[in-house]
XYZ file of C-alpha atoms in Angstrom:
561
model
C 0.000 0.000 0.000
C 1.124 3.293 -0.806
C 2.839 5.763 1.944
C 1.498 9.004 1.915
C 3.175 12.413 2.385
C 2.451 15.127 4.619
C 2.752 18.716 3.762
C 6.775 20.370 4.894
C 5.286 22.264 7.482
C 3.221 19.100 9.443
C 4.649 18.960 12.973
C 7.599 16.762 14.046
C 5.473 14.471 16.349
C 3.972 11.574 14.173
C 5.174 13.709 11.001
C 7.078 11.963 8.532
C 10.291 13.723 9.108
C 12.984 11.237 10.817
C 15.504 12.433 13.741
C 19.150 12.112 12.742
C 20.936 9.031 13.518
C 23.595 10.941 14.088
C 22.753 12.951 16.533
C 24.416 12.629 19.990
C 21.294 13.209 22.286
C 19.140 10.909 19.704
C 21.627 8.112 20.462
C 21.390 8.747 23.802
C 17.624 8.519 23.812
C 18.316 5.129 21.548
C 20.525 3.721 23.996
C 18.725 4.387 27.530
C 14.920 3.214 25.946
C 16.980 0.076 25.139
C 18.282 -0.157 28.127
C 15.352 0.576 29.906
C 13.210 -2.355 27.930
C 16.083 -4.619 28.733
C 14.894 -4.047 32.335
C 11.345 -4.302 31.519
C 11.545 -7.394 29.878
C 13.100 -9.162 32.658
C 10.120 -8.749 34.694
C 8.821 -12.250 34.918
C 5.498 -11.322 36.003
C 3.107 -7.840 36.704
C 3.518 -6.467 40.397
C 0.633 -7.120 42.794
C -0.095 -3.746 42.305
C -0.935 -3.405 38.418
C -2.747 -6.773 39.209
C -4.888 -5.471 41.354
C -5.654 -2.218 39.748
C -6.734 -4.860 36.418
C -9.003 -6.852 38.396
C -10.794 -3.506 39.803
C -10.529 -1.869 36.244
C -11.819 -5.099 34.837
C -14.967 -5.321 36.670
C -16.636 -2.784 33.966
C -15.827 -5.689 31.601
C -17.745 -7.934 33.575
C -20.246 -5.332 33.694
C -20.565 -5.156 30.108
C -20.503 -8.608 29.346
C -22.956 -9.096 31.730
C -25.291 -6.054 31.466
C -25.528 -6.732 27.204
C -25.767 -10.343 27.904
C -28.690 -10.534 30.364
C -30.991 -9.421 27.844
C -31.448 -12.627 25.856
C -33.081 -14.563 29.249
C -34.902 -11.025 29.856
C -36.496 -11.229 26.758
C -38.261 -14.429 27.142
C -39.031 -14.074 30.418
C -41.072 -10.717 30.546
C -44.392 -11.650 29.105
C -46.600 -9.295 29.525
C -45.075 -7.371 32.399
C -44.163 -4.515 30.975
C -47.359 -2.361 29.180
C -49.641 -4.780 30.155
C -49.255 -6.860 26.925
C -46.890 -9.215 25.164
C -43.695 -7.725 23.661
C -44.049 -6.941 19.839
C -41.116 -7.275 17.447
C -40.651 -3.906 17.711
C -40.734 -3.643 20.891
C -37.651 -6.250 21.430
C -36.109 -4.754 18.329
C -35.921 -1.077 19.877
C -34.841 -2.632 23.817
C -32.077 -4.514 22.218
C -30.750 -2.041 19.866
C -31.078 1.155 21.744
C -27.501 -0.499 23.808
C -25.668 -0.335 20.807
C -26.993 3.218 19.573
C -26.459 5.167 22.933
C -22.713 3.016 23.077
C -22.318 4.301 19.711
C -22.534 8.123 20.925
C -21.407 7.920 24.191
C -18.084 6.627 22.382
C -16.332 9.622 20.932
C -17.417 12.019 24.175
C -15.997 10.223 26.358
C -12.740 9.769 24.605
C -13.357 13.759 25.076
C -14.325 13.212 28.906
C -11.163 10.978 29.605
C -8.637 14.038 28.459
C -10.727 16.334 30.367
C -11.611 14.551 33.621
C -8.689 12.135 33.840
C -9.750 8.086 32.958
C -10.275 6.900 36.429
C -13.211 9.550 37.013
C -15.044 8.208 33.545
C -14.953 4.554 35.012
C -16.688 5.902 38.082
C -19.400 7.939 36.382
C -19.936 4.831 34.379
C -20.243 3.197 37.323
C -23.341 5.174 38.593
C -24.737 5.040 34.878
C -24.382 1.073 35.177
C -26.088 1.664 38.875
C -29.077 4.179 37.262
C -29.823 2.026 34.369
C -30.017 -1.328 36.254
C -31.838 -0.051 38.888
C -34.557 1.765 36.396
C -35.048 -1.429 34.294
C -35.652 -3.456 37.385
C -38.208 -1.121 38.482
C -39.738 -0.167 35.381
C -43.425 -1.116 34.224
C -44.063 0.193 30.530
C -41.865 -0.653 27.309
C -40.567 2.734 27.117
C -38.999 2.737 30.345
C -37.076 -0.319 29.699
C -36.365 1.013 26.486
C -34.737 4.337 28.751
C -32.935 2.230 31.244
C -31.349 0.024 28.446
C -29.691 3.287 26.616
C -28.479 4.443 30.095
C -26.612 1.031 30.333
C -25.528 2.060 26.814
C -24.197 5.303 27.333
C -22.448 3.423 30.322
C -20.760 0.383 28.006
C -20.076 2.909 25.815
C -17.550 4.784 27.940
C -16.455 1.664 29.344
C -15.774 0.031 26.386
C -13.213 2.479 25.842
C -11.956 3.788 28.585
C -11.052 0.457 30.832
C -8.740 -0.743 27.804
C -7.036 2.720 28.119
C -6.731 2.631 31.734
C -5.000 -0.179 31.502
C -2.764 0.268 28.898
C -1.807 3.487 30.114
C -0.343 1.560 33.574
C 0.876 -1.580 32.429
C 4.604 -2.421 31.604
C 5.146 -2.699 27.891
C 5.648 -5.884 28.380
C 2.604 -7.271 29.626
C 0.325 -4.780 28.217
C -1.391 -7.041 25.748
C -2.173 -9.699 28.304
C -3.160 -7.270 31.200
C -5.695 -5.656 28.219
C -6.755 -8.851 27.272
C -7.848 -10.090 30.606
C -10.320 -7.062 30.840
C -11.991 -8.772 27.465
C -11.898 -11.904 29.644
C -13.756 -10.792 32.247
C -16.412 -9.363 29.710
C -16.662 -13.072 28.079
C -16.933 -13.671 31.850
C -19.873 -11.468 32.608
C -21.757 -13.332 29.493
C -21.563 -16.656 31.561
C -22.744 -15.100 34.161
C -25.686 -13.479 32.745
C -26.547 -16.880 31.140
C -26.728 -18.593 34.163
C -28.419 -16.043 35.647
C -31.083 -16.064 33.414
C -31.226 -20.078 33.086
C -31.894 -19.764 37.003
C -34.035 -16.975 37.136
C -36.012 -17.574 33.508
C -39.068 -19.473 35.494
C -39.162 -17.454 38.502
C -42.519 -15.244 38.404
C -41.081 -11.933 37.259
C -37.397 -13.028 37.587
C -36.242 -11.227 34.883
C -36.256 -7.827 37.172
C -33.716 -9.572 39.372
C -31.882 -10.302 36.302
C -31.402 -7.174 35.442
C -31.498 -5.113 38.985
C -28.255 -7.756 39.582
C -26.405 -5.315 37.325
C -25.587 -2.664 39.606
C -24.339 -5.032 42.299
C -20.643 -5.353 40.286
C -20.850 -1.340 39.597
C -21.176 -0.315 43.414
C -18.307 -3.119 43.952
C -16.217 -1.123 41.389
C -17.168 2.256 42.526
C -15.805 1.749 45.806
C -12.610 0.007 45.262
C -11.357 2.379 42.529
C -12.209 5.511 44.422
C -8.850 4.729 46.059
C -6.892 3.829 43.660
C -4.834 6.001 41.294
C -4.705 7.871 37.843
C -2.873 6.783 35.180
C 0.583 8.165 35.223
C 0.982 9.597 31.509
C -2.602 11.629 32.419
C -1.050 12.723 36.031
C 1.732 13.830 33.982
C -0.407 15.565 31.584
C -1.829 17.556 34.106
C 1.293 18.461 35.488
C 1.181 15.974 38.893
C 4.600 14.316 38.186
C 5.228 13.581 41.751
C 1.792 11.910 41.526
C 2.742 9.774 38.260
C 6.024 8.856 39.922
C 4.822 7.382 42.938
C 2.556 5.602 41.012
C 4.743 4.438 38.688
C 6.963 2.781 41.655
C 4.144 0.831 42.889
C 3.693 -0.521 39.321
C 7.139 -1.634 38.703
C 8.602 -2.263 42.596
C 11.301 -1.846 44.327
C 14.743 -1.805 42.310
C 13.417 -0.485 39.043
C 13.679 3.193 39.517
C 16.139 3.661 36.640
C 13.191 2.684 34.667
C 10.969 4.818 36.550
C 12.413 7.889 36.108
C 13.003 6.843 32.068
C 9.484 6.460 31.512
C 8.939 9.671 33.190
C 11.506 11.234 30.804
C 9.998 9.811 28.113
C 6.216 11.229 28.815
C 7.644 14.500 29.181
C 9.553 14.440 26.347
C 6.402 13.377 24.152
C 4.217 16.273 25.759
C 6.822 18.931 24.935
C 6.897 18.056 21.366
C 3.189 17.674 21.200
C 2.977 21.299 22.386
C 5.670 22.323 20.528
C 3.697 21.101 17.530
C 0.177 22.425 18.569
C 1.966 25.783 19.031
C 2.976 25.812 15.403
C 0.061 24.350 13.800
C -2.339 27.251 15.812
C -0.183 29.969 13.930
C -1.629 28.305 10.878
C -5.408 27.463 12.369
C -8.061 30.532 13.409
C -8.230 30.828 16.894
C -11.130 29.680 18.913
C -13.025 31.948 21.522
C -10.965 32.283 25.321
C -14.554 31.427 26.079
C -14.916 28.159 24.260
C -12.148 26.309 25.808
C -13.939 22.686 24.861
C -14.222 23.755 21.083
C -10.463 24.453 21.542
C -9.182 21.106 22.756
C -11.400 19.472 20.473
C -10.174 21.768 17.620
C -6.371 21.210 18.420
C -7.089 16.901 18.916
C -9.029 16.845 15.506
C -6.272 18.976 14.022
C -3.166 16.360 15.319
C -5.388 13.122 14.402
C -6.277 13.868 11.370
C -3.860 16.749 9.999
C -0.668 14.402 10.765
C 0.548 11.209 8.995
C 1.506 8.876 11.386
C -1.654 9.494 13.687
C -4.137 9.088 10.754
C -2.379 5.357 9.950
C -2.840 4.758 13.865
C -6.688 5.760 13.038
C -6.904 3.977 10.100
C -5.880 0.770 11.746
C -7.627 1.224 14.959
C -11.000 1.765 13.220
C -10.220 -0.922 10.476
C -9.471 -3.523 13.444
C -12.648 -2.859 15.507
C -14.708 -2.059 12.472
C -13.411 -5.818 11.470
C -14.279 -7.223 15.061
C -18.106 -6.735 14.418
C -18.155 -6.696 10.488
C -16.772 -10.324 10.683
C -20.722 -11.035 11.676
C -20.352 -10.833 15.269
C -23.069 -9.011 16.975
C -23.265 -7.473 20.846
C -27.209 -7.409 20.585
C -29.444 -10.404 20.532
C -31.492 -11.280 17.338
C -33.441 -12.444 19.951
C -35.683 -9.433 19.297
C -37.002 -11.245 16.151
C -38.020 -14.325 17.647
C -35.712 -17.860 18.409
C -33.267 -17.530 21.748
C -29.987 -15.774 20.041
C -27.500 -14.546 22.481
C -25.389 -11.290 23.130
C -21.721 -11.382 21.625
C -21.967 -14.267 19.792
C -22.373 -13.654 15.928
C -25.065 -13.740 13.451
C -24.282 -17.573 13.210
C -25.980 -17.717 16.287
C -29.283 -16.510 15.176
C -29.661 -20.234 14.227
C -28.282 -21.498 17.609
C -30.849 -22.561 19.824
C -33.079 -24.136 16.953
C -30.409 -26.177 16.373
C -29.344 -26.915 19.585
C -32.810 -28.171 20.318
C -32.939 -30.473 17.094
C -29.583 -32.205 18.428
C -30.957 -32.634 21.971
C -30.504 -29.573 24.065
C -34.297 -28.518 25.178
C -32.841 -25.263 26.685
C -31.830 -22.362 24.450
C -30.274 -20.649 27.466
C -28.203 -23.456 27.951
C -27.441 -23.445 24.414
C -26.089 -19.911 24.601
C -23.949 -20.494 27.250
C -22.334 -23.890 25.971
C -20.917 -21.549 23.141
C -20.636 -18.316 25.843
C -17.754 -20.965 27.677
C -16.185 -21.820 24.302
C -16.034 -17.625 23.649
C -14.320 -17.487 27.435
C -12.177 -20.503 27.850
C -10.796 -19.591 23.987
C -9.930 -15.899 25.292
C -8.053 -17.259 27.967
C -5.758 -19.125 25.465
C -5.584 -15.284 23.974
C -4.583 -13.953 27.122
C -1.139 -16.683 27.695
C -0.184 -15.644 23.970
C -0.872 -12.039 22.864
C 2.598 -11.212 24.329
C 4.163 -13.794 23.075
C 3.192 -14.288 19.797
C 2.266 -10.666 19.065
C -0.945 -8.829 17.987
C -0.153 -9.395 14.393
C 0.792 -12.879 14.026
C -2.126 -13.743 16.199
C -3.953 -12.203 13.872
C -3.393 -13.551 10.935
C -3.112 -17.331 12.651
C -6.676 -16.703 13.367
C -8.815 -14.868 11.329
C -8.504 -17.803 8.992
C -9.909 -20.205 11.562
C -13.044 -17.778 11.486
C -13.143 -17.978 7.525
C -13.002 -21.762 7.988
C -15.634 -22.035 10.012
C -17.943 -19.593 8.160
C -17.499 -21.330 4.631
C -18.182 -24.266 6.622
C -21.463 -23.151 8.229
C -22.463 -22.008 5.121
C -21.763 -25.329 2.740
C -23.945 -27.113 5.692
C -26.607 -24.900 5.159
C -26.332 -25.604 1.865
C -27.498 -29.268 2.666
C -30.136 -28.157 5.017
C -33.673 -27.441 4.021
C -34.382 -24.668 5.600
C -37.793 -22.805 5.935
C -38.149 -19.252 6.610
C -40.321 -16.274 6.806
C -39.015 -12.976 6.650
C -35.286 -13.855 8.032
C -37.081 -15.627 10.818
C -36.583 -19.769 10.662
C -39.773 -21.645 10.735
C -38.161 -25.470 10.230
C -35.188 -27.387 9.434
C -35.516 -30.448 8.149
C -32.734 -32.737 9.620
C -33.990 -36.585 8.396
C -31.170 -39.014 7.476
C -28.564 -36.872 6.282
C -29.604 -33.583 7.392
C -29.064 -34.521 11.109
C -24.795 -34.572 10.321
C -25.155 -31.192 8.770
C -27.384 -29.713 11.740
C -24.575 -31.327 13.577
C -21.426 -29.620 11.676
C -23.467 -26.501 11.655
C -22.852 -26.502 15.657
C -18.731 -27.407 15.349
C -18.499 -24.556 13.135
C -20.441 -22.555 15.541
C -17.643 -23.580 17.820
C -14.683 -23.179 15.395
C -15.692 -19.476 13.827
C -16.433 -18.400 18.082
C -12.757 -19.948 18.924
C -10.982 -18.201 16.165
C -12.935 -14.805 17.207
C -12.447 -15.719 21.164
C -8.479 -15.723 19.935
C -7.610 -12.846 17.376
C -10.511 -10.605 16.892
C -12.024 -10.717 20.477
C -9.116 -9.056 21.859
C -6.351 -7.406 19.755
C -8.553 -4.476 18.615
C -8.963 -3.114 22.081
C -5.503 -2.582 21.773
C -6.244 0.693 20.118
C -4.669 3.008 22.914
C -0.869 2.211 22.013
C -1.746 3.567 18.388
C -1.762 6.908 19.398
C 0.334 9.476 20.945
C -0.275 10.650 24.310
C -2.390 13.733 23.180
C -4.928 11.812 21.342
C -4.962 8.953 22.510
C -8.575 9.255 23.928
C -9.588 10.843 21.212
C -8.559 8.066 18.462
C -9.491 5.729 21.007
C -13.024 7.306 20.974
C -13.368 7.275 17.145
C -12.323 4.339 16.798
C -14.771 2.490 19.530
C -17.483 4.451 17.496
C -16.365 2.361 14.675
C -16.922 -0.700 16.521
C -20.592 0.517 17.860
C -21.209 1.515 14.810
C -20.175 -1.574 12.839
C -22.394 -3.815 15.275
C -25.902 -1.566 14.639
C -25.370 -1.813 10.969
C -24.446 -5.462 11.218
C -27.775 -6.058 13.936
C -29.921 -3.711 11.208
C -28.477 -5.831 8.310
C -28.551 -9.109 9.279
C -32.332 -10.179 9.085
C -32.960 -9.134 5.445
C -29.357 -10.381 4.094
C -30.867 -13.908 5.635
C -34.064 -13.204 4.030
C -32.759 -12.279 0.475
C -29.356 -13.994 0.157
C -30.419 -17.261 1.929
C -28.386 -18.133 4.766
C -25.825 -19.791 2.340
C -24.745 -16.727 1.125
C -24.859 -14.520 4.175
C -22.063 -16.447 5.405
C -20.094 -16.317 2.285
C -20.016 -12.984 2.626
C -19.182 -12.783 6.523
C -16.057 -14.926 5.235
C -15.146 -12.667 1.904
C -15.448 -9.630 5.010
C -12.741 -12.034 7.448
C -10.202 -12.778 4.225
C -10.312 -9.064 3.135
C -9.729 -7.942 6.764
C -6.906 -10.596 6.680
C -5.542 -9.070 4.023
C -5.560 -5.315 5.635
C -4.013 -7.309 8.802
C -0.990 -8.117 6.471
C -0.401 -5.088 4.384
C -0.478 -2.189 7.438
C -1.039 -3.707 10.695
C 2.880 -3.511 12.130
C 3.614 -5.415 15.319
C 3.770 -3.422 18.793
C 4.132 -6.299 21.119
C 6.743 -5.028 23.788
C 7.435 -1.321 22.838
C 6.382 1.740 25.029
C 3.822 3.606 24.395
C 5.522 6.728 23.917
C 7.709 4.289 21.382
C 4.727 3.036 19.292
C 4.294 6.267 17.290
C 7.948 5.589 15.606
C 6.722 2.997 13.663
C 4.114 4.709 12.052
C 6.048 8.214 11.298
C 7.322 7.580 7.987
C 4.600 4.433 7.009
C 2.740 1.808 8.427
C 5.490 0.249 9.676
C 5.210 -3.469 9.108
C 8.459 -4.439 7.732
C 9.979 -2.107 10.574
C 8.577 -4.189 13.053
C 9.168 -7.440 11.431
C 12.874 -6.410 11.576
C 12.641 -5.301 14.970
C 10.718 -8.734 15.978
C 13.906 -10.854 14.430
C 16.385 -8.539 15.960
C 14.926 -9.214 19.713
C 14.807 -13.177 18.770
C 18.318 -12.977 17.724
């Protein structure tokens, strides 16, 4: 793919100009950051700090998992509780996509928020937003106030979705970043077992499904008041000028003996911020000032102006949305397609819109269990993910992976091919499964199982990696656009789904699902550069001059050698 080239006078920081070689303070710089990830990689393990400050960060994972995963059993077990009559289909269609739509906006504001306020205090008003929305579904009688405490929840998964991964990124060592990121996606695969069982144990209870859902806010006041004593992160501490702050942080994150790589990290955060503001300083003399008034519209301004106006950070945006944008384009959905009628499940693709019909032909009477036979598969899968995503790096996994997924899509669809399937408006009324039929019901469910482990390993988690794209200055920002993507990619993908079924058959809806994987593989491959154990003020330099890849390939060998 073609590099492109910024104009002379872009800024130094993500611009395409390279520092000399040559220079005796860039060697130096060279030499210590070498030095210092030396030191860093001989960590065998995170301290029981940064642990801890994952498991409380990871609890809005949980939290998300569970509170988009509880719908499915909520679904079928409201009857006519709520308006005093039956659910419609457009009733479940509006509670189950309103999630996604208020996640979709809440995305980009509160990569806004998380400059402004500092990450920690966005986890905790998503915390009372998880509290509020629970709470208001639980207690709510008419459609429309379900349909009001489901976008609450959604304005809440939206912030969490993106700022927990940040959070965490911005405190972990480089070299356990990808793992200590990936076990916050764990704990969301985590909250949709636990909303499954949940619901299978609740389902018959005489208006269980308010319990179901009230249970939300139990993790959320957990969270709340664990992390209201525990730190910020220190690259926003430095940010806001609290270095002392950021540096006794930063010692409890890396222990005792390590403060050589303390005070380099340090160095290395102020370094970035000085050239950031060095480079907003410039580009304003070219930009028309904002009102003194307006301060908002000028930090938004001066972001929009660095993401998109230099090179390296639109390549970091151009992945980050490409990668997310892939994660729910691939045919993996957050909401249920419950809404239309036959015991679907949150997170689990469009293959599962078929799931519990099937399930039931082969001998499982109980479409929650169903869901939560392939819910394990999605968590046990992602803990595999978690041992190797610093190992084997965020590309390679990758492209090992995605073509599992394409596998086990051309698969589902060839065994539709040999199933008779009857259906009315996307909606399936009968599969015939006599002689033959019942081994192709059968495969349908091990490539159920085969597409969700190659997500569980690859897609599930190396997009939330988004934060060490982007420089320090809009890194919430790029973060934000690019969990819009995601959002985004999942309503069109929920809106879309029914009517490809319905005119493409379901033969061909999962052709195309695996055309989407093998041109997203092929994206993977061209610009997607490895950044498994580099800083994140060290990311940037692979994108300055180009995407990067063979950069990092050569950087990969040189660390085996």
């Amino acid at each position: 793919m073609a590099e492109d080239e910024d104009a002379p006078n872009a800024p130094l920081i993500g611009s395409d100009n390279q520092a000399d070689p040559s220079d005796p303070w860039v060697h130096e710089v060279h030499v210590e950051r070498a030095n210092v990830l030396s030191q860093e990689q001989a960590l065998t393990s995170p301290s029981a700090f940064i642990w801890a400050l994952t498991f409380a960060a990871g609890i809005s994972g949980l939290l998300f998992g569970y509170d988009t995963g509880v719908i499915s059993s909520t679904l079928v077990s409201i009857g006519s509780d709520l308006s005093h009559h039956p659910l419609s289909t457009l009733d479940k269609s509006l509670v189950t996509s309103c999630t996604s739509l208020f996640a979709l906006i809440a995305s980009p504001v509160t990569g806004i928020l998380a400059d402004k306020l500092g990450r920690k205090r966005v986890i905790l008003v998503a915390d009372v937003l998880f509290v509020f929305g629970a709470l208001w579904q639980a207690l709510t009688g008419s459609v429309w106030g379900m349909i009001a405490g489901r976008s609450i929840v959604g304005l809440a998964v939206g912030g969490a979705s993106l700022v927990v991964p940040l959070y965490i990124s911005e405190l972990s060592p480089s070299a356990f970043r990808g793992r200590l990121v990936t076990l916050s996606i764990l704990f969301v695969t985590a909250g949709q077992v636990v909303a499954y069982v949940v619901g299978w144990v609740l389902s018959q209870k005489p208006h269980g499904w308010r319990w179901m859902v009230g249970l939300g806010a139990a993790p959320a006041v957990a969270q709340f008041g664990i992390l209201v004593f525990l730190p910020e992160t220190p690259r926003w501490l430095v940010k806001a000028g609290k270095t002392e702050q950021a540096r006794a942080v930063l010692r409890k994150v890396y222990g005792k003996g390590l403060s050589s790589v303390v005070e380099s990290v340090i160095r290395d955060i102020d370094r970035e911020i000085t050239e950031e503001e060095e480079a907003t300083s410039k580009r304003r003399n070219h930009i028309a000032p904002t009102k003194d008034e307006w301060p908002w519209l000028t930090l938004l301004q001066d972001g929009s102006a660095e993401l998109f106006g230099v090179g390296g950070n639109r390549r970091a945006l151009t992945i980050a949305c490409l990668l997310q944008g892939l994660q729910q384009l691939c045919g993996f959905v957050r909401e249920s397609s419950l809404a239309f009628g036959i015991g679907t499940d949150r997170n689990q693709n469009s293959l599962m819109y078929f799931s519990a019909t099937i399930f039931a032909l082969v001998g499982f009477s109980s479409p929650t269990l169903a869901s939560l036979s392939i819910a394990v598969t999605n968590f046990g899968v992602t803990i595999v993910s978690l041992v190797l995503i610093d190992r084997v790096g965020r590309r390679r996994i990758l492209l090992y992976s995605i073509p599992i997924m394409v596998i086990g899509l051309i698969l589902c669809a060839v065994a539709f091919y040999f199933l008779d399937v009857t259906a009315n408006q996307g909606e399936v009324v009968g599969i015939t499964t006599a002689g033959r039929h019942s081994f192709w019901a059968m495969s349908i469910l091990i490539t159920m199982v085969l597409y969700v482990s190659g997500y569980a390993i690859g897609l599930g988690s190396v997009p939330w990696m988004q934060s060490e794209l982007f420089p320090l200055s809009i890194r919430s920002l790029g973060s934000g656009l690019a969990t819009a993507t995601n959002w985004g990619s999942n309503f069109v993908v929920g809106l879309t789904f029914l009517p490809m079924m319905q005119f493409m058959t379901p033969v061909w809806t999962f052709v195309v699902y695996g055309l989407v994987c093998a041109a997203g593989w092929i994206c993977v491959w061209t610009i997607y550069p490895e950044t498994k154990g580099l800083g994140l003020e060290e990311v940037g330099g692979l994108l300055k001059d180009g995407w990067g890849v063979q950069k990092s390939l050569d950087r990969v060998r040189t660390d085996r050698g």
